[in-house]
mmCIF file of C-alpha atoms in Angstrom:
data_model
loop_
_atom_site.group_PDB
_atom_site.id
_atom_site.type_symbol
_atom_site.label_atom_id
_atom_site.label_comp_id
_atom_site.label_asym_id
_atom_site.label_seq_id
_atom_site.Cartn_x
_atom_site.Cartn_y
_atom_site.Cartn_z
ATOM 1 C CA UNK G 1 90.967 162.042 121.651
ATOM 2 C CA UNK G 2 92.547 164.971 120.081
ATOM 3 C CA UNK G 3 94.826 165.523 123.040
ATOM 4 C CA UNK G 4 95.888 161.937 122.853
ATOM 5 C CA UNK G 5 96.590 162.346 119.088
ATOM 6 C CA UNK G 6 98.622 165.603 119.730
ATOM 7 C CA UNK G 7 100.588 163.816 122.392
ATOM 8 C CA UNK G 8 101.407 160.759 120.013
ATOM 9 C CA UNK G 9 102.655 163.254 117.179
ATOM 10 C CA UNK G 10 104.737 165.230 119.711
ATOM 11 C CA UNK G 11 106.192 161.964 120.947
ATOM 12 C CA UNK G 12 107.062 160.950 117.444
ATOM 13 C CA UNK G 13 108.608 164.268 116.499
ATOM 14 C CA UNK G 14 110.883 164.164 119.597
ATOM 15 C CA UNK G 15 111.952 160.569 119.602
ATOM 16 C CA UNK G 16 112.142 159.531 116.038
ATOM 17 C CA UNK G 17 114.554 160.662 113.374
ATOM 18 C CA UNK G 18 113.056 162.430 110.251
ATOM 19 C CA UNK G 19 111.698 160.359 107.578
ATOM 20 C CA UNK G 20 114.464 159.558 104.788
ATOM 21 C CA UNK G 21 114.049 161.491 101.446
ATOM 22 C CA UNK G 22 116.229 160.962 98.374
ATOM 23 C CA UNK G 23 117.043 163.296 95.849
ATOM 24 C CA UNK G 24 118.422 161.829 92.589
ATOM 25 C CA UNK G 25 119.647 163.356 89.205
ATOM 26 C CA UNK G 26 120.765 161.285 86.091
ATOM 27 C CA UNK G 27 120.185 161.189 82.432
ATOM 28 C CA UNK G 28 120.055 158.450 79.796
ATOM 29 C CA UNK G 29 119.816 160.606 76.902
ATOM 30 C CA UNK G 30 122.707 162.831 75.842
ATOM 31 C CA UNK G 31 120.730 166.056 75.056
ATOM 32 C CA UNK G 32 118.906 165.663 78.399
ATOM 33 C CA UNK G 33 122.054 166.707 80.103
ATOM 34 C CA UNK G 34 121.445 170.002 78.593
ATOM 35 C CA UNK G 35 118.339 170.688 80.566
ATOM 36 C CA UNK G 36 120.273 170.330 84.115
ATOM 37 C CA UNK G 37 123.759 171.354 83.169
ATOM 38 C CA UNK G 38 124.795 174.885 82.404
ATOM 39 C CA UNK G 39 126.320 175.575 80.069
ATOM 40 C CA UNK G 40 125.994 172.107 78.127
ATOM 41 C CA UNK G 41 125.243 171.298 74.412
ATOM 42 C CA UNK G 42 126.490 169.223 71.453
ATOM 43 C CA UNK G 43 128.027 172.271 70.152
ATOM 44 C CA UNK G 44 130.387 173.155 73.181
ATOM 45 C CA UNK G 45 133.456 171.619 74.984
ATOM 46 C CA UNK G 46 133.041 174.299 77.883
ATOM 47 C CA UNK G 47 132.442 172.479 81.034
ATOM 48 C CA UNK G 48 129.386 173.251 82.873
ATOM 49 C CA UNK G 49 129.353 175.476 86.075
ATOM 50 C CA UNK G 50 126.178 174.462 87.559
ATOM 51 C CA UNK G 51 124.040 171.437 88.128
ATOM 52 C CA UNK G 52 120.281 171.943 88.747
ATOM 53 C CA UNK G 53 117.653 169.272 88.997
ATOM 54 C CA UNK G 54 114.326 168.449 90.792
ATOM 55 C CA UNK G 55 113.739 165.519 92.389
ATOM 56 C CA UNK G 56 111.055 164.548 95.300
ATOM 57 C CA UNK G 57 109.882 167.981 94.988
ATOM 58 C CA UNK G 58 113.388 169.358 96.034
ATOM 59 C CA UNK G 59 115.535 171.441 93.668
ATOM 60 C CA UNK G 60 119.070 170.684 94.151
ATOM 61 C CA UNK G 61 121.807 172.953 92.754
ATOM 62 C CA UNK G 62 125.476 172.022 92.559
ATOM 63 C CA UNK G 63 128.311 174.536 91.849
ATOM 64 C CA UNK G 64 131.013 172.753 89.696
ATOM 65 C CA UNK G 65 134.814 174.003 89.754
ATOM 66 C CA UNK G 66 137.808 172.721 87.942
ATOM 67 C CA UNK G 67 141.615 172.667 87.955
ATOM 68 C CA UNK G 68 142.832 172.093 84.436
ATOM 69 C CA UNK G 69 146.168 170.913 83.463
ATOM 70 C CA UNK G 70 146.772 173.845 81.213
ATOM 71 C CA UNK G 71 145.280 177.158 81.578
ATOM 72 C CA UNK G 72 142.638 177.706 78.696
ATOM 73 C CA UNK G 73 142.516 174.084 77.576
ATOM 74 C CA UNK G 74 139.223 172.549 78.690
ATOM 75 C CA UNK G 75 137.272 169.645 77.461
ATOM 76 C CA UNK G 76 133.478 168.464 78.253
ATOM 77 C CA UNK G 77 131.248 165.909 76.399
ATOM 78 C CA UNK G 78 127.864 164.302 77.315
ATOM 79 C CA UNK G 79 126.462 161.131 76.121
ATOM 80 C CA UNK G 80 123.648 158.635 77.188
ATOM 81 C CA UNK G 81 126.326 157.207 79.548
ATOM 82 C CA UNK G 82 127.091 160.289 81.547
ATOM 83 C CA UNK G 83 129.222 163.206 81.379
ATOM 84 C CA UNK G 84 133.065 163.399 81.013
ATOM 85 C CA UNK G 85 135.583 166.278 81.756
ATOM 86 C CA UNK G 86 139.109 166.376 80.486
ATOM 87 C CA UNK G 87 141.015 164.698 77.751
ATOM 88 C CA UNK G 88 144.449 164.825 76.208
ATOM 89 C CA UNK G 89 145.916 168.322 76.422
ATOM 90 C CA UNK G 90 142.999 169.541 78.152
ATOM 91 C CA UNK G 91 143.545 167.080 81.059
ATOM 92 C CA UNK G 92 141.425 167.573 84.226
ATOM 93 C CA UNK G 93 143.411 167.579 87.581
ATOM 94 C CA UNK G 94 140.658 168.314 89.882
ATOM 95 C CA UNK G 95 136.764 168.782 90.033
ATOM 96 C CA UNK G 96 134.694 169.789 92.975
ATOM 97 C CA UNK G 97 130.898 169.812 93.168
ATOM 98 C CA UNK G 98 129.067 171.598 96.075
ATOM 99 C CA UNK G 99 125.654 172.143 97.258
ATOM 100 C CA UNK G 100 123.742 173.713 100.109
ATOM 101 C CA UNK G 101 120.276 172.629 98.926
ATOM 102 C CA UNK G 102 119.784 169.736 101.444
ATOM 103 C CA UNK G 103 118.494 170.378 104.810
ATOM 104 C CA UNK G 104 118.314 168.239 107.871
ATOM 105 C CA UNK G 105 120.741 165.192 108.500
ATOM 106 C CA UNK G 106 122.505 163.888 105.391
ATOM 107 C CA UNK G 107 123.288 160.170 105.651
ATOM 108 C CA UNK G 108 124.467 158.800 102.218
ATOM 109 C CA UNK G 109 125.820 160.404 99.016
ATOM 110 C CA UNK G 110 126.261 158.361 95.880
ATOM 111 C CA UNK G 111 128.280 159.347 92.918
ATOM 112 C CA UNK G 112 126.929 157.335 90.213
ATOM 113 C CA UNK G 113 129.113 155.907 87.425
ATOM 114 C CA UNK G 114 132.111 157.690 88.885
ATOM 115 C CA UNK G 115 135.261 157.003 86.648
ATOM 116 C CA UNK G 116 138.870 158.348 85.776
ATOM 117 C CA UNK G 117 141.563 156.892 83.502
ATOM 118 C CA UNK G 118 143.964 158.944 85.704
ATOM 119 C CA UNK G 119 143.531 157.265 89.085
ATOM 120 C CA UNK G 120 141.649 160.305 90.698
ATOM 121 C CA UNK G 121 140.831 160.010 94.183
ATOM 122 C CA UNK G 122 136.888 160.701 95.020
ATOM 123 C CA UNK G 123 135.849 161.880 98.587
ATOM 124 C CA UNK G 124 132.738 163.306 100.146
ATOM 125 C CA UNK G 125 132.477 166.031 102.847
ATOM 126 C CA UNK G 126 129.234 167.143 104.563
ATOM 127 C CA UNK G 127 129.773 170.184 106.827
ATOM 128 C CA UNK G 128 133.119 169.363 108.620
ATOM 129 C CA UNK G 129 132.483 165.683 108.506
ATOM 130 C CA UNK G 130 134.281 163.258 106.026
ATOM 131 C CA UNK G 131 131.947 160.471 104.837
ATOM 132 C CA UNK G 132 133.366 157.060 104.357
ATOM 133 C CA UNK G 133 133.220 154.276 101.770
ATOM 134 C CA UNK G 134 134.270 150.760 102.758
ATOM 135 C CA UNK G 135 135.919 152.165 105.905
ATOM 136 C CA UNK G 136 138.040 154.672 104.136
ATOM 137 C CA UNK G 137 137.503 158.297 103.347
ATOM 138 C CA UNK G 138 138.133 157.976 99.545
ATOM 139 C CA UNK G 139 138.009 155.775 96.646
ATOM 140 C CA UNK G 140 140.405 155.562 93.826
ATOM 141 C CA UNK G 141 138.801 155.508 90.532
ATOM 142 C CA UNK G 142 139.621 153.605 87.363
ATOM 143 C CA UNK G 143 138.472 153.580 83.831
ATOM 144 C CA UNK G 144 135.386 151.205 84.788
ATOM 145 C CA UNK G 145 132.392 153.331 85.806
ATOM 146 C CA UNK G 146 131.027 152.401 89.145
ATOM 147 C CA UNK G 147 128.592 153.771 91.616
ATOM 148 C CA UNK G 148 130.423 155.078 94.786
ATOM 149 C CA UNK G 149 128.505 155.041 97.935
ATOM 150 C CA UNK G 150 129.631 157.210 100.886
ATOM 151 C CA UNK G 151 127.872 157.145 104.311
ATOM 152 C CA UNK G 152 127.859 159.246 107.408
ATOM 153 C CA UNK G 153 125.487 161.507 109.397
ATOM 154 C CA UNK G 154 126.138 165.148 109.172
ATOM 155 C CA UNK G 155 124.174 168.415 108.014
ATOM 156 C CA UNK G 156 125.684 171.400 106.136
ATOM 157 C CA UNK G 157 127.234 171.955 102.684
ATOM 158 C CA UNK G 158 127.901 168.897 100.624
ATOM 159 C CA UNK G 159 131.386 168.810 98.825
ATOM 160 C CA UNK G 160 132.060 166.057 96.366
ATOM 161 C CA UNK G 161 135.853 166.061 95.504
ATOM 162 C CA UNK G 162 137.889 164.349 92.585
ATOM 163 C CA UNK G 163 141.563 164.987 93.274
ATOM 164 C CA UNK G 164 144.897 163.830 92.003
ATOM 165 C CA UNK G 165 144.112 162.991 88.521
ATOM 166 C CA UNK G 166 146.985 162.177 86.179
ATOM 167 C CA UNK G 167 148.066 164.768 83.337
ATOM 168 C CA UNK G 168 146.015 164.411 80.192
ATOM 169 C CA UNK G 169 143.240 162.226 81.850
ATOM 170 C CA UNK G 170 139.503 162.576 82.378
ATOM 171 C CA UNK G 171 136.834 162.504 85.139
ATOM 172 C CA UNK G 172 133.424 161.213 84.427
ATOM 173 C CA UNK G 173 130.042 160.457 86.188
ATOM 174 C CA UNK G 174 126.523 159.482 85.282
ATOM 175 C CA UNK G 175 124.465 160.925 88.202
ATOM 176 C CA UNK G 176 124.086 161.978 91.785
ATOM 177 C CA UNK G 177 122.095 160.602 94.833
ATOM 178 C CA UNK G 178 121.771 162.282 98.201
ATOM 179 C CA UNK G 179 119.809 160.616 100.956
ATOM 180 C CA UNK G 180 118.666 162.916 103.888
ATOM 181 C CA UNK G 181 116.132 163.123 106.786
ATOM 182 C CA UNK G 182 113.772 165.771 106.813
ATOM 183 C CA UNK G 183 111.377 165.732 109.846
ATOM 184 C CA UNK G 184 107.947 167.256 108.952
ATOM 185 C CA UNK G 185 106.082 166.329 111.991
ATOM 186 C CA UNK G 186 105.002 169.132 114.398
ATOM 187 C CA UNK G 187 107.477 170.938 116.404
ATOM 188 C CA UNK G 188 105.489 172.770 118.841
ATOM 189 C CA UNK G 189 103.501 171.341 121.748
ATOM 190 C CA UNK G 190 101.381 172.693 124.681
ATOM 191 C CA UNK G 191 101.408 171.429 128.085
ATOM 192 C CA UNK G 192 100.967 168.875 129.787
ATOM 193 C CA UNK G 193 102.560 167.113 126.946
ATOM 194 C CA UNK G 194 105.795 168.630 125.745
ATOM 195 C CA UNK G 195 107.159 172.203 125.759
ATOM 196 C CA UNK G 196 109.303 171.605 122.814
ATOM 197 C CA UNK G 197 109.670 168.706 120.417
ATOM 198 C CA UNK G 198 112.331 168.069 117.587
#
């Protein structure tokens, strides 16, 4: 009976993809953003450089990088509806979020409540693979917040790019979600069943 069970587990590990896991991060209270973004508070307009949150027992950390319209002019604010970077003289031209926290095969990346009043283009890359949305590799944002769902199948670093924003304009979002597979079944089997499984 034990040999039969081992054989079944080995077959599953070899033949089936890993079970899907979902990591998600969002906040609906302004002050709660301060717990996951650094720096972040009601007393600063300095844009955060890291985003760290735990979901489904996985701590995901993202680096946040910016290209501002004018050197030295930055703007950031947070609210129950999300976070916003850039405004007026502190317009945001580009923003990049990247993470190596996710192992296994990544199949979907959702940027929640994405918006821009400067027609920024949003794209997602995993490793060397461009993920797609509605058959395209990018989405043009407007001032109406909308979840943007990118799909594909790849592993490696996730890079979320907001580019081409007009001068004096903002970029905002209300959360992130990553769907990925993480096979936790046994990966070593003894003869006569499988020499290697996974």
